[in-house]
Amino acid sequence: MARVSEYRMHLLKNFAIIMFSLHRSCLPKEIDPVPPTSLSINGAYITLYGYASKGPKLDRHMSRSMLHCSHLCLKNTRCISFNYQVSFPRSGLCELSEEGILSKERREMLRKMPGFVFVQTERKDLIAKSCLEYMHAGRRYSGHYNIFDLKGFSYPVYCDLTSEPKAAWTLFMSGRTPSATGTGLFSRVPLFVDKPTSQLNPNWNAFRLSLSHMKQLRSRSSHWRITCSFQNDGLVLQDYVRAKVVDFDPIDFKGKGICKKVEYINVRGHNCSDFKTAWWQGDDVPLSHDSSKARCGFDPSSGAVESEDDFGLYQYTNPTFRCTLSGRESTTNYWFGSYLEPV
């Protein structure tokens, strides 16, 4: 009788943990949990005791709690659900799966398994068209996800869900910094030209979505940004720019030295916020900024080289600018993104 009572107490404890974890978005401190009032998660989670998913598993672990098992699933971008062995108080089997069901009423798709609980962390019918939709569905880990285009076809992208609080960013182009004597893959290709590269293999050295996919992401984004060597350094606010699409459309923009408003810009430590800065983009000139002179009221010329190109083009490079940093293979990374709450 004591064993039965202990088992029931353990079951109630685990149920409270998983409900708090999933329905209130209780997440590890390092990934900046979002208040539940900001999330649209109604119907996104299913919890069924005495059931388990069928079929092959992505991975298996011995997990110390249901909460720990749920974090393992959320960290795996392919994981939709997991089975957890609640009958073992301190070390239960945790099985990660790509299987899911549309609702609790479809439990016949599962197998009955006493001592286990089936937990679905994502809607089975989710057809995400941006990384933000994965964040809305409860995802809080960066990695490769599949999103859908307007024709209903899926394609892989890299989602950054962790570098900025309550923000989801989709990588749409990234290239290795060209050498001083060579040219980069996109060094003469503006963003309004269609040049898809390694579309099915998002990477840091040579990747670019098609123009149609870039425009789709733009339509679902409030911001764009450019980072340097994100694959090595993560988000660093030196040598970084971020702007609102409504203020500065990076795809349709054409001009030479035109003053465009950015939300934040930093070039070799020179920075300003909500300010206009000079930008270039033309038929054979990609989106870029020249920091060699003061323009539009922004003066990053101290420490610049003659005709210095930043954030693109790179005909004249500065070895202290992080996207063209000497001594290592640097990259320039281009993103569209949005925030869970308007900024």
Phi, psi and omega in degrees: 000321179295321180295319179297317179296319179296320180296318179296320178297318179296321179296315179295321179297314180295323179296318178296320181296312184290325178294318178293322182293312188271314186281341177245012175053045176282112188230163180303148185303324187289352180247018169054076181301147182256137178305141184299336179292346181265356186250142174259087187240014180300123180080008185276344185234142179230131178232120182228113178280141180085012180228160176209153179286154177266182171079180182294157183246148177290321183194160176228139180220157165267117189246143184282343179196167177294325178298316179296320179296321179295325178292323177298322179291315181295332180283339179265113187293346178267349185282129177250329183210169175212154171255135178232136183273096184281348183285350176251112189300324189243346182207086182261155177289132179241115182246122180266140187218155172268358183278150177204168177234157185284331181199169178299332181290347180263031183293347177294345177284350179257174174248144178289132185213091178303140180088359179241162172229138175260126180233124177256124185263357184211146178296133179294328183266015179292123175241084186286135177250003176200165177294331180299326180293329174292322177294320176300326182279358175112356180289139181222020180234139179283154179157193181271128178231162174257130173239165188248141176272183185292342179268000178090008178267140181266153175210150184278144175220163172261124179255127171260108182249006189233340189287330179235134181304130174061029181233146176235126183239138179246123178288124178246347175199144176203138180214151177290141178298131179290157178285170182297333183253351183251186178236150179275165183300324183246018187294342178235021185241107177291164184290340180277001176261139181278112178217069179297137182219122179051045184302325183269006180221074180304126181211175187267337189268330183200085185214137176200131176284162175294160181299322180295320178290323177297318180291325177297315178297319179301320182293341181249017183233151175260338186224164165225160179209161173232129178241165178244128174048049181299327183295336179260319191252348188070204181279119174235129186276001169271134185060066188207144175219144178218138181215158173276138180300324182294332179272328188206102180274111186288341181276309186277347183297135172222136178161172180234115179065030181279135179282118180234141183283131174240154179283323177202140175217142176221122177234108180053036178095344174279124186218159173202162181236145179048059188220154177271136178227161186274135182224155179233145167191128181212193186300325178233022179233118179284169177305125183200166181229138178253116185258014185282344180222160175284126178218144177060021180088354180257126185236092175259022189290336179296119182090001181278160170261166182298130179055037185301129177260126179236143177069010178160174181068293174058039171286323175237114188247152177250123183292352178260352174282130193296331178286343178232032184297131180284153176093358177202165177274105182266164177224160173241129189238133185242134187223148162249146182198173179212167180246151178295328176239139181303140177237000000 
